[in-house]
Every structure is written in C-alpha cells, then in structure tokens.
CSV table of C-alpha atoms in Angstrom, one decimal:
chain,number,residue,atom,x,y,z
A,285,UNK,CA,0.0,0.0,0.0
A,286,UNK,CA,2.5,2.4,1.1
A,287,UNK,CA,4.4,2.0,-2.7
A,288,UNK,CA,0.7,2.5,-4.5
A,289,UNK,CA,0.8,5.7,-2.5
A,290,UNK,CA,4.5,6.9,-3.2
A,291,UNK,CA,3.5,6.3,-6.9
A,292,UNK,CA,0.8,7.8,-6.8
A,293,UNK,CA,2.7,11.1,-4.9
A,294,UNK,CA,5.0,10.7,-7.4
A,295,UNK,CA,3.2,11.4,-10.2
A,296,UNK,CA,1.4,14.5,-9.1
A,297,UNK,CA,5.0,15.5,-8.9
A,298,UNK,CA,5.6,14.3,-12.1
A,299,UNK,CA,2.6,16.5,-13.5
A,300,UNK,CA,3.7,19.5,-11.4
A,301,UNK,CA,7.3,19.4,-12.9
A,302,UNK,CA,5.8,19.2,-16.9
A,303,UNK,CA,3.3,21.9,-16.0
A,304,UNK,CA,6.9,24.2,-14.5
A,305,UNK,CA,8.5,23.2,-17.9
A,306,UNK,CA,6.4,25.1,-20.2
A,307,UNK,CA,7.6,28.0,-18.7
A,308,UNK,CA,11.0,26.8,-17.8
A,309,UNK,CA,13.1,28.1,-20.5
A,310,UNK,CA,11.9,32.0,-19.8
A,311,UNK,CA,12.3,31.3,-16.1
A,312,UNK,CA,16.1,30.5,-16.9
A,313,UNK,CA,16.3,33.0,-19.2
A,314,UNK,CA,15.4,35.6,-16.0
A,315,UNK,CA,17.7,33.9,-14.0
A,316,UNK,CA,21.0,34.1,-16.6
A,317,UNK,CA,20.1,38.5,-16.7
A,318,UNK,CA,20.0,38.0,-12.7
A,319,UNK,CA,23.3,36.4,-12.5
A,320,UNK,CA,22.1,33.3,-11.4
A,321,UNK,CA,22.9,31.0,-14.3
A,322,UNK,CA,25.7,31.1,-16.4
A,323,UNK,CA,25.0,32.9,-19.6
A,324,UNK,CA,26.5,30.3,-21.8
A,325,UNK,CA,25.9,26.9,-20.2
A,326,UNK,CA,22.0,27.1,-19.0
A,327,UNK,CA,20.9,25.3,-21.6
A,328,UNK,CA,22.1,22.3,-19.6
A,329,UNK,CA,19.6,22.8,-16.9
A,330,UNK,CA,17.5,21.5,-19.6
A,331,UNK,CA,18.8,18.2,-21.0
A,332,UNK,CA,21.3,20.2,-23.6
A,333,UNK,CA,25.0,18.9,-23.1
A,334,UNK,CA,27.4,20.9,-24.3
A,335,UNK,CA,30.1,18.4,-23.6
A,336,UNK,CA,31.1,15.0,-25.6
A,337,UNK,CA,30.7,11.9,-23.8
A,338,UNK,CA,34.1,9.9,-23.0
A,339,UNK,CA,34.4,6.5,-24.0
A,340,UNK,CA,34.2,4.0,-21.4
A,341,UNK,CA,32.8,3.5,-17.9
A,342,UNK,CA,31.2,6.8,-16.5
A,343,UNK,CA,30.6,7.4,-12.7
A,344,UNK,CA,28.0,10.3,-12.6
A,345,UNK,CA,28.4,12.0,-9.1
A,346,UNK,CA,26.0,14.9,-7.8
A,347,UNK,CA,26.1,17.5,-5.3
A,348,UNK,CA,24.2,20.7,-4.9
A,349,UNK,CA,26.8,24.0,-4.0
A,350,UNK,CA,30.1,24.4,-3.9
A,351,UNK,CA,31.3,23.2,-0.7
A,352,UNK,CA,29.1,19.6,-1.7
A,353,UNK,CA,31.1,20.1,-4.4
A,354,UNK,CA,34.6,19.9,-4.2
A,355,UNK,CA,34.1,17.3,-1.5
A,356,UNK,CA,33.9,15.2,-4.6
A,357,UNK,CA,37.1,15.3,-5.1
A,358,UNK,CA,38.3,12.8,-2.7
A,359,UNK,CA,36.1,10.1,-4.1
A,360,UNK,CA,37.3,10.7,-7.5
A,361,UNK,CA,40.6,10.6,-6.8
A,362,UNK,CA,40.2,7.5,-4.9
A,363,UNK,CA,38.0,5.5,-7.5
A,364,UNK,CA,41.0,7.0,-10.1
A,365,UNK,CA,43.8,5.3,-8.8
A,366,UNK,CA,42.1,1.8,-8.6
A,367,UNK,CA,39.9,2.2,-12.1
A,368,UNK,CA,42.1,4.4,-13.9
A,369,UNK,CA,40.1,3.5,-17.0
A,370,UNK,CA,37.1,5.0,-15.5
A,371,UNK,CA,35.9,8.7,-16.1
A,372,UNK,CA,33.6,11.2,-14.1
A,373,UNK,CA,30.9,13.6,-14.5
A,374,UNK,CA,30.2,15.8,-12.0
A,375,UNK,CA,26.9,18.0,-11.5
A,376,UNK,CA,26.0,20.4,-9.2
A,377,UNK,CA,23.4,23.6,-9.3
A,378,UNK,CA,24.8,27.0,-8.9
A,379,UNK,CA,27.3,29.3,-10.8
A,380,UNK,CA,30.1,29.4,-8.3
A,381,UNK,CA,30.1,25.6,-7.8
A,382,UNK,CA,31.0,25.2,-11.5
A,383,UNK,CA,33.1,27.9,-11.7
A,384,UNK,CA,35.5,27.1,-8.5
A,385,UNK,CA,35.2,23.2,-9.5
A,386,UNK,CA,36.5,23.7,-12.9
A,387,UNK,CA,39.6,25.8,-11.0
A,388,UNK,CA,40.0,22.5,-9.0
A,389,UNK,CA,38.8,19.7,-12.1
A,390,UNK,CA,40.3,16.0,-11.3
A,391,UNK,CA,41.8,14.6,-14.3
A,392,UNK,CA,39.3,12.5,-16.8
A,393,UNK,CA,36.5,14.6,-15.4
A,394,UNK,CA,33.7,17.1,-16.8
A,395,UNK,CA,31.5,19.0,-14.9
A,396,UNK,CA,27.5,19.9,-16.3
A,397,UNK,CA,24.6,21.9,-14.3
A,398,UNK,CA,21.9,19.6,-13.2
A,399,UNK,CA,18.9,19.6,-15.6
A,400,UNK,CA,15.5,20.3,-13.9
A,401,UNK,CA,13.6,17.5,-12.6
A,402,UNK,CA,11.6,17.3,-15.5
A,403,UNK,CA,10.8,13.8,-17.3
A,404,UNK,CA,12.1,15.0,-20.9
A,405,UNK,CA,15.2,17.0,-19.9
A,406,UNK,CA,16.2,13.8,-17.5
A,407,UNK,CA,16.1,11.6,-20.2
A,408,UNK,CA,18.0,13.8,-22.4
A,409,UNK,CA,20.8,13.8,-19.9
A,410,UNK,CA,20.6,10.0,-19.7
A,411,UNK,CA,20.2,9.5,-23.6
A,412,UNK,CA,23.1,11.1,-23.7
A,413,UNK,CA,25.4,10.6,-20.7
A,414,UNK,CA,24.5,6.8,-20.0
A,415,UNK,CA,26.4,6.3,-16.7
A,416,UNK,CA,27.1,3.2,-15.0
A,417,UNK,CA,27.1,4.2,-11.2
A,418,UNK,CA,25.3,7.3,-9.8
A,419,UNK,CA,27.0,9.0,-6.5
A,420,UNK,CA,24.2,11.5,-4.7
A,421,UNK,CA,25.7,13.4,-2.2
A,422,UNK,CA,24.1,14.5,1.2
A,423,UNK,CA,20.8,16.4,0.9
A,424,UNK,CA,20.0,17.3,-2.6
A,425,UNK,CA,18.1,14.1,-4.3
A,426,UNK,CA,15.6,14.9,-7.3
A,427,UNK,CA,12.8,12.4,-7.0
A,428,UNK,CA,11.8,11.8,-10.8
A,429,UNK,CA,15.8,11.7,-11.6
A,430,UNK,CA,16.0,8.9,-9.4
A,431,UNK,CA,12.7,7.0,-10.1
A,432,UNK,CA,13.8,7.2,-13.9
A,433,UNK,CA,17.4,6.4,-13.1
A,434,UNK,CA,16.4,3.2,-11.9
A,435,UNK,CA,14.2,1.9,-14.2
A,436,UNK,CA,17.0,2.0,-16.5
A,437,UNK,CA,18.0,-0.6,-13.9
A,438,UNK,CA,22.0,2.0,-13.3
A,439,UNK,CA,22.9,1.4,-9.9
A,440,UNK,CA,22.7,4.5,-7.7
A,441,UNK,CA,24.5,5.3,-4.5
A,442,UNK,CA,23.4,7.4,-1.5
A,443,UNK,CA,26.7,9.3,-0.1
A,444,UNK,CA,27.9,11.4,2.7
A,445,UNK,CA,24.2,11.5,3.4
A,446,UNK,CA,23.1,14.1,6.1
A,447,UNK,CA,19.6,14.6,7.6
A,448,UNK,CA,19.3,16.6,10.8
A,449,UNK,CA,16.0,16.5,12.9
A,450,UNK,CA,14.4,19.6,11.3
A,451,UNK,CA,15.6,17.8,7.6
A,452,UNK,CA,13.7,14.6,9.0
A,453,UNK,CA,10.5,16.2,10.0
A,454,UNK,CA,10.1,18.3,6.9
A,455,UNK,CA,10.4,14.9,5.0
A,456,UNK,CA,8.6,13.4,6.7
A,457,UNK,CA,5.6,14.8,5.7
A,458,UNK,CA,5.7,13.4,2.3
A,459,UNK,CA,7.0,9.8,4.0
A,460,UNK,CA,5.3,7.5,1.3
A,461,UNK,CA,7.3,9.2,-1.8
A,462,UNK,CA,10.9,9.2,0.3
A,463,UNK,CA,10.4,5.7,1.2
A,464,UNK,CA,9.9,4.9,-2.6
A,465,UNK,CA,12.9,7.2,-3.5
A,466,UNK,CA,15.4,5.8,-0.8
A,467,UNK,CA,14.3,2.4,-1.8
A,468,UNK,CA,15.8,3.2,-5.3
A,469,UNK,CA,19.5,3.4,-3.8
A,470,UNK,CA,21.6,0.0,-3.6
A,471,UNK,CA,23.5,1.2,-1.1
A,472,UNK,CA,22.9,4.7,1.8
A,473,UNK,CA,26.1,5.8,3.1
A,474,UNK,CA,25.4,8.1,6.2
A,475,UNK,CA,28.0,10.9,7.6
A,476,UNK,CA,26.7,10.0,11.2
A,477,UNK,CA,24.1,7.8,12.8
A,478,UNK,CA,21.4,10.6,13.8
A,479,UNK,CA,21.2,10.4,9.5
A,480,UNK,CA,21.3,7.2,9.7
A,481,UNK,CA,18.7,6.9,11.8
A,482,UNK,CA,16.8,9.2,10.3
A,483,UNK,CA,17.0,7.6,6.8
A,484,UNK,CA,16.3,4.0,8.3
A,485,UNK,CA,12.8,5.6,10.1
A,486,UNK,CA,11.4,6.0,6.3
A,487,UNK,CA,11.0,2.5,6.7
A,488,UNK,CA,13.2,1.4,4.0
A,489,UNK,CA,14.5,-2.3,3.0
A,490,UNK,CA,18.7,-1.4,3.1
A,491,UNK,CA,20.1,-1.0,6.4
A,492,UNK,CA,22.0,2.2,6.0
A,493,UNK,CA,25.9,2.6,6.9
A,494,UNK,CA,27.6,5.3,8.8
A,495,UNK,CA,31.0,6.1,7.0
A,496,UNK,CA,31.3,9.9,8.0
A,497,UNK,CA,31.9,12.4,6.0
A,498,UNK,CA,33.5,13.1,2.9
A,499,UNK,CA,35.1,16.6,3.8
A,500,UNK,CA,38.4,15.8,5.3
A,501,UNK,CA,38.7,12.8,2.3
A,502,UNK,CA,38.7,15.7,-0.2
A,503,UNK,CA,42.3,16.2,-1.6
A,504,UNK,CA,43.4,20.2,-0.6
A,505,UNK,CA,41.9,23.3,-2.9
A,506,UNK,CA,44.3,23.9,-5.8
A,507,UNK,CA,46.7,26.9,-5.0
A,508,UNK,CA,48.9,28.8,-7.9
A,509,UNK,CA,52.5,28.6,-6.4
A,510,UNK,CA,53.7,31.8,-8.4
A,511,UNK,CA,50.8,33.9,-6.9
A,512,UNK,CA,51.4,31.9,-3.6
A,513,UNK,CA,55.3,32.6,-3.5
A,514,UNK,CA,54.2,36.7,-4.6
A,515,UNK,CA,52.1,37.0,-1.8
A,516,UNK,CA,54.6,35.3,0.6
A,517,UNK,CA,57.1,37.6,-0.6
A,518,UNK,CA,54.6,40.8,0.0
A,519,UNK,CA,53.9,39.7,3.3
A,520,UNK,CA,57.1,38.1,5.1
A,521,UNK,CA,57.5,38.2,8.7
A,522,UNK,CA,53.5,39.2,8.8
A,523,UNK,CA,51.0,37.7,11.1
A,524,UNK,CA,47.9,36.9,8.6
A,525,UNK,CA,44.5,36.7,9.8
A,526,UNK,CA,41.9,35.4,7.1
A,527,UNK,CA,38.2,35.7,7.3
A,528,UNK,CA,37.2,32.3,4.7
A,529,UNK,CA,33.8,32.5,2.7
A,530,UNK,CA,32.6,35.3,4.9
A,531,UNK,CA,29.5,36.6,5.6
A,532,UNK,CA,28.0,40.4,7.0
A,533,UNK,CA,28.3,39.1,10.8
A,534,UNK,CA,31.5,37.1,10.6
A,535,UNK,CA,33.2,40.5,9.4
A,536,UNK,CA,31.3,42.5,11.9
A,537,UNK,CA,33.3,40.3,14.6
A,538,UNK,CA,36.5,39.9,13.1
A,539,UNK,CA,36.9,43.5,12.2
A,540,UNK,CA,35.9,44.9,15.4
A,541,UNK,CA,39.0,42.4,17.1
A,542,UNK,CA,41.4,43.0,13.8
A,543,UNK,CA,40.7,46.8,15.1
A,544,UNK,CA,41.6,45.9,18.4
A,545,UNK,CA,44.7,43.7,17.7
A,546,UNK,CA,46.3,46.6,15.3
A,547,UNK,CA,47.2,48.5,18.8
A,548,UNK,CA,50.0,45.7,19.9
A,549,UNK,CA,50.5,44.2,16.5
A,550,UNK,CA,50.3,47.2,13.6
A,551,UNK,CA,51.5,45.0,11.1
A,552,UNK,CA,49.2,42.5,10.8
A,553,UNK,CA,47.3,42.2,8.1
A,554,UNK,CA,43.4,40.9,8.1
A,555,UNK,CA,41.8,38.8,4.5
A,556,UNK,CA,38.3,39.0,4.0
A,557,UNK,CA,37.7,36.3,1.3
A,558,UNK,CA,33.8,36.9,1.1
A,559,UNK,CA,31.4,34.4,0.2
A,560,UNK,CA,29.6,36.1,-2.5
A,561,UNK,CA,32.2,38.2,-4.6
A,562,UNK,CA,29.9,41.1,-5.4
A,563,UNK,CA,29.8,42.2,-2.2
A,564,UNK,CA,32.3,44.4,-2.4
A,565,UNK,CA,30.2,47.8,-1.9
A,566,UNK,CA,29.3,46.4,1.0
A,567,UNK,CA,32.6,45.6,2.6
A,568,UNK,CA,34.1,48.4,1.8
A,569,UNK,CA,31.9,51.3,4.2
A,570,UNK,CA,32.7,48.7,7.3
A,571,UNK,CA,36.6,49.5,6.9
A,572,UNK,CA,36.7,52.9,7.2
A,573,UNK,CA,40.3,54.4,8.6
A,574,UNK,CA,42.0,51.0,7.7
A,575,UNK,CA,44.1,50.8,4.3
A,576,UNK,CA,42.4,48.4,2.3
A,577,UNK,CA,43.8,46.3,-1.2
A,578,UNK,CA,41.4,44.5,-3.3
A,579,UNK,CA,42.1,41.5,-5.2
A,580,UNK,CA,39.3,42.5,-8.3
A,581,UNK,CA,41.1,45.8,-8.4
A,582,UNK,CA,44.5,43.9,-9.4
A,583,UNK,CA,46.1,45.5,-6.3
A,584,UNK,CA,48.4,43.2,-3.9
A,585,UNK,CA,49.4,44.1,-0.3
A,586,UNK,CA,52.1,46.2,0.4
A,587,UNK,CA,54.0,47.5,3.6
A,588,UNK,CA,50.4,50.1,4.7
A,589,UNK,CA,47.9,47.6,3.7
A,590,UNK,CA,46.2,46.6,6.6
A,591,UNK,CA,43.0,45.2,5.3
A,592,UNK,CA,43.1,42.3,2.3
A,593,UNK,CA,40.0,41.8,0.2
A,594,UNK,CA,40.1,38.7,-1.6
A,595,UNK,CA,36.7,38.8,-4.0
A,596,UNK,CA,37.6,36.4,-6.5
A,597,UNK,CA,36.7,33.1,-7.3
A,598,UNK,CA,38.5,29.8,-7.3
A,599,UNK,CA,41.8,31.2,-4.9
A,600,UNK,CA,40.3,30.0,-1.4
A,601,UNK,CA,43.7,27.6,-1.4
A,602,UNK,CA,45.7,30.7,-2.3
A,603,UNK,CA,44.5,32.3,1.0
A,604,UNK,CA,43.7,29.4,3.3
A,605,UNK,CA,48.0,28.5,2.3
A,606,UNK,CA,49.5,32.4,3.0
A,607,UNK,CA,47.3,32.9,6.2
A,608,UNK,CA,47.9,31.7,10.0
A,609,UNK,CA,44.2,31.1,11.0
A,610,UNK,CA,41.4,31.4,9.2
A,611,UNK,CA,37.7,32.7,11.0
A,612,UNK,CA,35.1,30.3,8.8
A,613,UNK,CA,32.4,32.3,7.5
A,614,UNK,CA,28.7,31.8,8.3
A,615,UNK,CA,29.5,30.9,12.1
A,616,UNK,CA,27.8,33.7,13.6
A,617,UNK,CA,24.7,33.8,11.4
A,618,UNK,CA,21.9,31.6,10.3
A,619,UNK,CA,24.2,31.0,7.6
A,620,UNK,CA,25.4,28.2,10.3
A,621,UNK,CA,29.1,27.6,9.1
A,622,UNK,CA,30.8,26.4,6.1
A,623,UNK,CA,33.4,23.5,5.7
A,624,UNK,CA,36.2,23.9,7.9
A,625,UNK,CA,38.6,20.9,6.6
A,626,UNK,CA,39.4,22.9,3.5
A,627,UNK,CA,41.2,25.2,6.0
A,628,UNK,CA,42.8,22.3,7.9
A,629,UNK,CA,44.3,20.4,4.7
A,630,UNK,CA,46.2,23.5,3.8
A,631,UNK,CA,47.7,24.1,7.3
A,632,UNK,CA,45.4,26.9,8.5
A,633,UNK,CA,44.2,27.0,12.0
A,634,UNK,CA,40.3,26.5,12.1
A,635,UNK,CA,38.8,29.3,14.0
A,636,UNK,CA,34.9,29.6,14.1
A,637,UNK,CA,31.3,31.4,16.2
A,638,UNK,CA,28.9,29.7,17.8
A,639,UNK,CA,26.7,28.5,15.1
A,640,UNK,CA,28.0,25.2,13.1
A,641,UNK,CA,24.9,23.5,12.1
A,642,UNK,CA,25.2,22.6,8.4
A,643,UNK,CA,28.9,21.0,9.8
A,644,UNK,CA,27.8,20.1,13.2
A,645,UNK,CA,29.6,16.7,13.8
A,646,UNK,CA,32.7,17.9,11.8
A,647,UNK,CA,32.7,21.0,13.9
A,648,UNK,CA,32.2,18.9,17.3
A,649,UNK,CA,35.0,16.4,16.2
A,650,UNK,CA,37.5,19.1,15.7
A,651,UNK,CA,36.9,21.0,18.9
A,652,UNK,CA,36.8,17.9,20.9
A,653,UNK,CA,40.3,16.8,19.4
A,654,UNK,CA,41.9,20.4,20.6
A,655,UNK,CA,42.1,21.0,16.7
A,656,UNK,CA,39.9,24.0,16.3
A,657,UNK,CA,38.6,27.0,18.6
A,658,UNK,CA,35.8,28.3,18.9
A,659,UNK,CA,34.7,31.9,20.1
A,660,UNK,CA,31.6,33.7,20.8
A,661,UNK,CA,32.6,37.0,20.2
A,662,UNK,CA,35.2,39.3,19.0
A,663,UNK,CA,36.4,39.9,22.7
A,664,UNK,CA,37.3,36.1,22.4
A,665,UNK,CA,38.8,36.5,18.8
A,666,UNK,CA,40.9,39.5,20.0
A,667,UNK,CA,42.4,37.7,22.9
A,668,UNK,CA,42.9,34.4,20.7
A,669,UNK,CA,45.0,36.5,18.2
A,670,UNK,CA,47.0,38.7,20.5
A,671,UNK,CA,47.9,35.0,22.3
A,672,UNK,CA,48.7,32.9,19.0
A,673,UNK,CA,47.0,30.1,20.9
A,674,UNK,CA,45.7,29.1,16.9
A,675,UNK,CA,49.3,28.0,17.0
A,676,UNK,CA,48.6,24.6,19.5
A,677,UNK,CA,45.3,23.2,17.1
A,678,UNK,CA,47.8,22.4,13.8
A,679,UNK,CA,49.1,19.1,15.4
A,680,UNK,CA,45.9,18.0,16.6
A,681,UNK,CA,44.1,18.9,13.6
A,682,UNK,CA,46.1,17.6,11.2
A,683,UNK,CA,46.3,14.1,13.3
A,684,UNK,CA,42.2,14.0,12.8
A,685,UNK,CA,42.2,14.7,9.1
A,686,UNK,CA,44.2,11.5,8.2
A,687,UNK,CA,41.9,9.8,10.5
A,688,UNK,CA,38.6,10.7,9.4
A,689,UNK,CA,40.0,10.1,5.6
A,690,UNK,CA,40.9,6.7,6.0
A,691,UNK,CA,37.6,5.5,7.2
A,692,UNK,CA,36.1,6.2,3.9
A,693,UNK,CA,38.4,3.4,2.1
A,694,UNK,CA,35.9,0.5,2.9
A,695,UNK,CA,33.4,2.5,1.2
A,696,UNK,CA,35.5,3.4,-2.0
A,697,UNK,CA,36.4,-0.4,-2.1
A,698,UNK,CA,32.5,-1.1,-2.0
A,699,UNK,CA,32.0,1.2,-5.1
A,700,UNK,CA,34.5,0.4,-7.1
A,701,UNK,CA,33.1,-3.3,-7.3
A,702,UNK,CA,29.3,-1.6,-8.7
A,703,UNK,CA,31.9,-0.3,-11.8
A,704,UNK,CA,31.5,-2.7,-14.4
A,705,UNK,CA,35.2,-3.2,-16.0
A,706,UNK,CA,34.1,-3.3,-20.1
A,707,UNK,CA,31.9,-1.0,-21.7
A,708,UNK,CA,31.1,-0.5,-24.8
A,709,UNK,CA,32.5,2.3,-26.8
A,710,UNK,CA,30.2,5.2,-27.0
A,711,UNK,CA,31.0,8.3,-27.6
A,712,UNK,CA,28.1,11.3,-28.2
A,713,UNK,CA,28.3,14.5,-29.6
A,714,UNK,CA,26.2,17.1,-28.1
A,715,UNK,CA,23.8,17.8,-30.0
C-alpha cells in the first residue's frame, strides 16, 4: 500500500514538474540576466550537453553547491587510482560551484549543471550521458531523476548523506514518496548515525551505513605557487589573519578584534575572502580608517595595507596557504558555518562562532580533538589573536584529518566493485 501511495505522490510531482517546464526556458532565461545562471551553459539545466561523452565507464556524481562540491574530489581521486580506466561527470546547481570546480577539475572529469527535474530534460541527460554508477551526495536528491534512473536498472548510491531533525521532520511529511525514493539506492552511506537513523525511520528495506563524511577525504583546494610565493614575498614576517567564505556578521566580529589587535600588533594584516564576490560595496563602508587592497582591483598588499579583500573566485587555497588562521564564514549567522577541513588540509588553524549546524559533527569532532577553537565574540577572537593560541590546534588537527579520511576506504572499495570493468565504446556528440 505504502508504494501505490509513493506512486501515486510521485506522479502529481511528475505533472507539477511538466506543467513548470512550459515556462522553464523563460524562467532560466530571467535567472542568466539576474546572475544566477551562467549565460553560456544554461541550456544544460534542460537536457542540452554541451560536452562529448568519454568512452568507457562513467561514474555520474551529484552534489548541490560548492562546498558539496569539491568534497567530490576525494572520491574521484580515490576510485581514479584503482579504475584508472574509469571517467567522471560531476553535476551540481549553482554558478560558483561550476566555476571554483572547474579551477580544481580531477583529471578525466567534466562538470555539467543539473537539468530540472523534468521527465524530458532527465532523459536527455541519460540519452546522452548513460552512466554506470550514480554517486548523490548529502541532501539534494531529485525524486523523478531517481525514479527514472532506476528503471534504467543503473545502480545508484546514497553518499555522505546528512539529515538533521528539522531535515527529517520536513520529509517526513511526504514519508510514502521518500520511502519509494530511498528504496531506489543499492546502497545509503550516512555521515553520522542521527542520519542514519533518520534515513532507516522511512522504513526502507537497506540497512544504512555510517561512514562519515567526505570533507576531510577531499584532496586540498588547488593553489597557484607563483601567486602563492608573490604574496609570501609581500607579506614576510607578517601575522595573517583570514576571514574564509565570509559573511555580514563574521566580518562584523572579526573587524571589530582586527581593530583591536592593530594596537599591539600594527603589522598584521586581516583577509576577507567573502562568500559572494559582489559584495564588495558592501565591505568596503565597514573598513573605514584602515588601508584596504582589493584583489578584483588587481592591487596586492604592500608594507600600509592593513586590510586584504580577496573577492575572487577559485583562490580560497591561495589564502587558506599564506594565512595563520582562518575565522570560517557563516559561524555567527543563520548561515550556520561552512566546511572547515578545506582550512585544515592547507595548514590553517580552524577558528569559528557559535553557530556550526550545516557541519555540526565535523565542527564537534575538531573542537573535541583540541584541533579548532571556537569563540563567541570578537572579545574572544581578540584575545585568541593577540595570544597565538591558533598556533597549538595544527598538530591535533592535522592528526584527525588523516583519520577521518581513511575511514572512507571500505566505502571506496565497495563502489568500485558496482563499476563494471568493459563498456562498450560510445562516444556522443552534443547535440
């Protein structure tokens, strides 16, 4: 009974998306003027590759932002050096996912934009892609993509899955259709048990495993050594405080303790590397009576700069490798925190507020280990700068990275066996 019923939810989804496709071409259309799609490559959003198929076996892998993302990475790289015959395709959604990935692009890999959950643009993309494994990552899972993934009878794989209470509850509400979607994956890799948990309450058939999470797997962001070495030059014998993918509050804090830090230590110098680039105007009114640089401007630091703005994409690495410590972004907001291993696998102490939900157990594992520190204010962040005290975490921190990374190997044994070692030769043009 309860599959009649996810069907049956599942097609009034199915007739909702056809009904959003008539007008989804002028609704992307909107969206490339608004800067939310990228003016060249939307068409993919709607079945259109713009990109030849590689011969051989493809592993499709999907993940929704940019942070999602680039945690990729790790299971590429993994699969890659077992199945070097294999090749990937990655999706995701937004602009500055593609853009920072393709800065950051394993080898025998191509990125696309997600096509809408709509029945004809999906089975465009599969027409024309044909992959032999499907990889969905944490949170964003399209349920007609995955109902007509499966009856193609390809083999898809739940991943670094995460699904806090208030996930759980708003899912639940629509229980018969998740239970049929879940039921679609041959195997559900958790992050933690609370997902686990979660996921198994559905009442699906799979038990579901806990392998953590993918984050400190990922290999580090790509950094350009000559701009690295430049910088390093411009800034020797500086303390460097960096402020990574910030948002409004985290720079309220940190510039209100940079202020205070400048009266016993004149020549440090603070980065704000903000979230969203355009912020610039912004930024700009909050640092009044500091000497500010700015990356988009083609300046680079010199002896009076005090202030660093880094709005450009693709160069986190660049600033996560010149800086001591790094404050992560979205900790002091409803933002609720952004991935802090990124930091950690380039050597940069992990400093961040109170609010950590979207990387609560990653959060809690590193503050447990000694190997972050967190603050509640910039009183705190002031006296944690003055002291160095960043300077104790590195050990720790780097101790639980190699850790957490090699409990994903059972899993990457377990998907390399769903690759099928021959394929047929197949090769499509766009069209």
């Amino acid at each position: 009974m309860s599959n009649l019923i996810g069907s049956l939810y599942l097609g009034a989804y199915r007739c909702v998306t056809w009904l959003f496709s008539l007008m989804a071409k002028r609704h992307l259309i909107k969206r490339v003027k608004r800067g939310k799609e990228d003016p060249i490559r939307w068409c993919e959003k709607r079945g259109k590759p713009t990109i030849i198929r590689p011969q051989g076996p493809l592993v499709w892998l999907h993940a929704v932002g940019l942070g999602e993302t680039l945690a990729l990475r790790g299971v590429i790289d993994a699969i890659s050096r077992v199945r070097p015959d294999v090749n990937f395709l990655v999706t995701s959604s937004t602009v500055a996912s593609a853009r920072t990935f393709a800065k950051n692009l394993p080898d025998r890999t191509v990125h696309q934009f997600l096509p809408l959950d709509v029945s004809r643009y999906i089975n465009a993309f599969l027409d024309h892609w044909a992959p032999d494994l499907v990889l969905w990552s944490e949170q964003d899972i399209w349920p007609n993509f995955i109902d007509t993934t499966a009856r193609r009878k390809v083999p898809q794989v739940l991943i670094n899955a995460r699904m806090n209470k208030a996930s759980f509850d708003k899912k639940r509400k629509s229980m018969p259709v998740f239970r049929l979607i879940y039921d679609h994956f041959d195997l559900l890799s958790a992050q933690d048990v609370a997902t686990a948990n979660n996921i198994q309450a559905f009442g699906i058939k799979r038990p579901v495993r806990v392998d953590g999470s993918l984050k400190p797997f990922a290999p580090p962001l790509d950094v350009n050594q000559q701009e690295l070495a430049l910088f390093k030059s411009l800034t020797k014998d500086r303390r460097i405080h960096l402020i990574a993918s910030s948002h409004a509050k985290t720079e309220t804090v940190a510039i209100d303790a940079f202020r205070d830090v400048l009266a016993t230590h004149p020549r440090d110098l603070l980065i704000i590397a903000p979230r969203d680039i355009t912020r610039l105007e912004t930024i700009l009114p909050t640092l009044h009576g500091l000497d500010v640089g700015v990356r988009s401007f083609d300046q680079t630091p010199n002896a009076r700069t005090q202030v660093y703005i880094a709005d450009t994409f693709g160069e986190m690495g660049l600033w996560y490798s010149l800086a001591n410590s790094a404050v992560i972004g979205g900790t002091f907001s409803d933002v609720e925190g952004h991935n802090p291993w990124e930091a950690v696998q380039l050597g940069c102490a992990v400093i961040h507020g109170p609010r950590t939900l979207n990387f609560e157990n990653d959060y809690a594992l590193l503050d447990q280990a000694g190997a972050a520190l967190p603050i509640q204010n910039a009183q705190d962040l002031s006296a944690l700068w003055r002291s160095e005290a960043w300077r104790d975490t590195l050990g720790a921190a780097q101790t639980l990275r190699v850790g957490q990374a090699a409990k994903m190997n059972d899993l990457i044994t377990t998907l390399v066996t769903m690759i099928p070692v021959k394929h047929a030769t197949n090769a499509k043009d766009p069209k």
